[in-house]
Amino acid sequence: MKKIFSVLMVAVALLMAAPAQAQLIKFGVKGGLNMSKLDMEGYKSDNTTGFFIGPMAEFTLPIIGLGVDGALMYSQRGKGEYKEQGVEIPVNLKYTIGLGSMAGIYIAAGPDFFFNFKDIDVANFEAKKTQVAVNLGAGVKLLKKLQIGITYQIPMGDSFEWKDVTDTALNYGAKTKTWQVSAAYIF
């Protein structure tokens, strides 16, 4: 009985020590470029460039490569009178395939929440204060500290709404479709 108890205690101690060694939660900073296009019935804008930057956190299960990452970023997209500025919160499920101890590739998907703080100065246009999108992305991890990726945000609703004050049947929605190129440094 003592041997079984001793083996069980050693196994529990090893299981408790493994997560401390693996450092399951990592923090870092993420930033990059937003390349956005406004898509509305009868009108498509040119690609516009903005940026995003902010802190991030990543939780990864070491052996299977599955994890979650999230960030709280200041984000800017669009240009001129259609420029949006606000806080963006992406939360992605991420699967990483290791290519040795110093590199890996990943795919990621999840929701993206955007809270717009800027009012739009265009007649009959109203910017949505909250927007939800779905992220689809991929990238590489280098030297255990650097991540470079590309993400496409599929909008789940309108970013802007245009209302014709003379005819309620002529109301249009506009979606901001965005590609993001990012770099993250994990501490």
Coordinates of C-alpha atoms in Angstrom, one line a residue:
M1 CA 0.0 0.0 0.0
K2 CA 2.9 2.4 0.8
K3 CA 4.4 1.8 -2.6
I4 CA 1.1 2.6 -4.4
F5 CA 0.7 5.7 -2.3
S6 CA 4.3 6.8 -3.0
V7 CA 4.0 6.2 -6.8
L8 CA 0.7 8.1 -6.8
M9 CA 2.3 11.1 -4.9
V10 CA 5.2 11.2 -7.3
A11 CA 2.8 11.1 -10.3
V12 CA 0.8 14.0 -8.8
A13 CA 3.9 16.0 -8.1
L14 CA 5.2 15.5 -11.7
L15 CA 1.8 16.6 -13.2
M16 CA 1.8 19.7 -11.0
A17 CA 5.4 20.6 -11.9
A18 CA 4.9 20.1 -15.7
P19 CA 2.5 23.1 -16.2
A20 CA 4.9 25.4 -14.2
Q21 CA 7.7 24.4 -16.5
A22 CA 5.7 24.7 -19.7
Q23 CA 4.4 28.2 -18.8
L24 CA 0.9 27.7 -20.2
I25 CA -0.1 31.4 -20.2
K26 CA 2.2 33.8 -22.1
F27 CA 1.8 37.6 -22.5
G28 CA 3.0 39.8 -25.3
V29 CA 2.3 42.8 -27.5
K30 CA 0.7 42.6 -31.0
G31 CA 0.5 45.1 -33.8
G32 CA 0.2 45.5 -37.5
L33 CA -1.7 46.8 -40.5
N34 CA -5.4 46.8 -41.2
M35 CA -6.2 46.8 -45.0
S36 CA -10.0 47.6 -45.2
K37 CA -12.5 47.9 -48.0
L38 CA -16.0 49.4 -47.5
D39 CA -18.6 47.4 -49.4
M40 CA -22.0 48.9 -49.9
E41 CA -24.7 48.3 -52.5
G42 CA -23.6 50.2 -55.6
Y43 CA -20.3 51.4 -54.1
K44 CA -16.9 49.8 -53.2
S45 CA -14.1 51.8 -51.8
D46 CA -10.5 51.4 -52.5
N47 CA -8.3 49.5 -50.0
T48 CA -7.4 51.8 -47.1
T49 CA -4.7 51.2 -44.6
G50 CA -4.9 51.6 -40.8
F51 CA -3.1 50.0 -37.9
F52 CA -3.7 48.2 -34.6
I53 CA -1.6 47.7 -31.5
G54 CA -2.1 46.4 -28.0
P55 CA -1.4 43.7 -25.3
M56 CA -2.2 40.1 -25.9
A57 CA -2.3 36.8 -24.0
E58 CA -1.9 33.2 -25.2
F59 CA -2.9 30.0 -23.5
T60 CA -1.5 26.8 -25.2
L61 CA -1.6 23.2 -24.2
P62 CA 2.0 22.1 -24.8
I63 CA 1.7 18.6 -26.2
I64 CA -1.3 18.9 -28.5
G65 CA -0.7 22.5 -29.8
L66 CA -4.2 23.7 -29.2
G67 CA -4.7 27.0 -27.5
V68 CA -6.6 30.3 -27.2
D69 CA -5.2 33.8 -27.8
G70 CA -6.8 37.1 -27.1
A71 CA -5.9 40.8 -27.4
L72 CA -7.1 44.2 -26.4
M73 CA -6.0 46.6 -29.1
Y74 CA -6.5 50.1 -30.3
S75 CA -7.6 49.7 -34.0
Q76 CA -8.0 52.2 -36.8
R77 CA -9.5 51.3 -40.2
G78 CA -10.9 53.2 -43.2
K79 CA -9.9 56.7 -44.2
G80 CA -11.3 60.2 -44.4
E81 CA -14.9 60.6 -43.3
Y82 CA -15.4 56.8 -43.2
K83 CA -12.5 56.2 -40.7
E84 CA -13.3 54.0 -37.7
Q85 CA -11.3 54.2 -34.5
G86 CA -11.9 52.1 -31.4
V87 CA -11.1 49.0 -29.3
E88 CA -10.8 45.6 -31.0
I89 CA -11.0 42.4 -29.0
P90 CA -10.1 39.3 -31.0
V91 CA -10.5 35.9 -29.3
N92 CA -9.1 33.0 -31.4
L93 CA -8.8 29.3 -31.1
K94 CA -5.3 28.5 -32.4
Y95 CA -3.8 25.2 -33.5
T96 CA 0.0 25.1 -33.8
I97 CA 2.1 22.5 -35.6
G98 CA 5.7 22.5 -34.5
L99 CA 8.5 22.4 -37.0
G100 CA 11.3 21.7 -34.6
S101 CA 11.9 23.5 -31.4
M102 CA 12.4 26.9 -32.9
A103 CA 9.5 27.3 -35.4
G104 CA 5.9 26.4 -36.0
I105 CA 2.9 27.2 -38.2
Y106 CA -0.6 27.9 -36.9
I107 CA -4.1 28.4 -38.0
A108 CA -6.6 30.4 -36.0
A109 CA -10.3 31.2 -36.0
G110 CA -12.7 33.0 -33.7
P111 CA -14.9 36.0 -33.0
D112 CA -13.7 39.6 -33.2
F113 CA -15.5 42.4 -31.3
F114 CA -15.0 46.0 -32.4
F115 CA -16.2 49.1 -30.4
N116 CA -16.1 52.2 -32.5
F117 CA -15.5 55.5 -30.7
K118 CA -15.4 57.9 -33.7
D119 CA -18.5 59.6 -35.1
I120 CA -18.9 59.7 -38.9
D121 CA -19.4 63.2 -40.5
V122 CA -21.3 62.1 -43.6
A123 CA -25.0 63.1 -44.2
N124 CA -27.4 60.3 -43.5
F125 CA -24.6 57.9 -42.6
E126 CA -24.4 56.3 -39.1
A127 CA -21.5 54.2 -37.9
K128 CA -22.4 51.2 -35.8
K129 CA -20.9 51.5 -32.3
T130 CA -20.4 47.7 -31.9
Q131 CA -19.4 45.3 -34.7
V132 CA -18.8 41.6 -34.7
A133 CA -16.7 39.6 -37.2
V134 CA -15.3 36.2 -37.6
N135 CA -11.5 35.9 -37.9
L136 CA -9.8 33.3 -40.1
G137 CA -6.0 33.4 -40.0
A138 CA -2.7 31.6 -40.3
G139 CA 0.9 32.4 -39.5
V140 CA 4.3 31.3 -38.3
K141 CA 5.9 31.2 -34.9
L142 CA 9.7 31.9 -34.9
L143 CA 12.3 31.5 -32.1
K144 CA 9.5 30.9 -29.5
K145 CA 9.0 34.7 -29.2
L146 CA 7.9 36.1 -32.6
Q147 CA 4.6 35.4 -34.4
I148 CA 3.8 36.7 -37.9
G149 CA 0.3 36.2 -39.2
I150 CA -2.4 37.2 -41.6
T151 CA -6.1 37.3 -40.8
Y152 CA -9.3 38.0 -42.7
Q153 CA -12.2 39.4 -40.8
I154 CA -15.6 38.4 -42.1
P155 CA -18.2 41.0 -40.9
M156 CA -21.3 39.5 -39.3
G157 CA -23.3 42.7 -39.7
D158 CA -23.1 46.2 -41.1
S159 CA -20.4 48.7 -40.1
F160 CA -22.4 51.7 -41.4
E161 CA -26.0 52.4 -42.2
W162 CA -27.2 54.9 -44.7
K163 CA -30.8 56.2 -44.3
D164 CA -32.6 58.1 -47.0
V165 CA -34.7 60.6 -45.0
T166 CA -37.2 60.9 -47.8
D167 CA -37.8 57.2 -48.5
T168 CA -37.6 54.5 -45.8
A169 CA -37.3 51.8 -48.4
L170 CA -33.9 53.1 -49.5
N171 CA -31.9 52.2 -46.4
Y172 CA -28.5 50.6 -47.1
G173 CA -25.9 48.9 -45.0
A174 CA -22.2 48.9 -45.6
K175 CA -19.7 46.3 -44.3
T176 CA -16.0 46.9 -43.6
K177 CA -14.1 43.9 -44.9
T178 CA -10.6 43.8 -43.4
W179 CA -7.3 41.9 -43.9
Q180 CA -4.8 42.2 -41.0
V181 CA -1.1 41.6 -41.2
S182 CA 0.3 41.2 -37.7
A183 CA 3.4 40.7 -35.7
A184 CA 3.4 39.7 -32.1
Y185 CA 6.3 39.5 -29.6
I186 CA 5.7 37.1 -26.7
F187 CA 7.6 37.9 -23.4

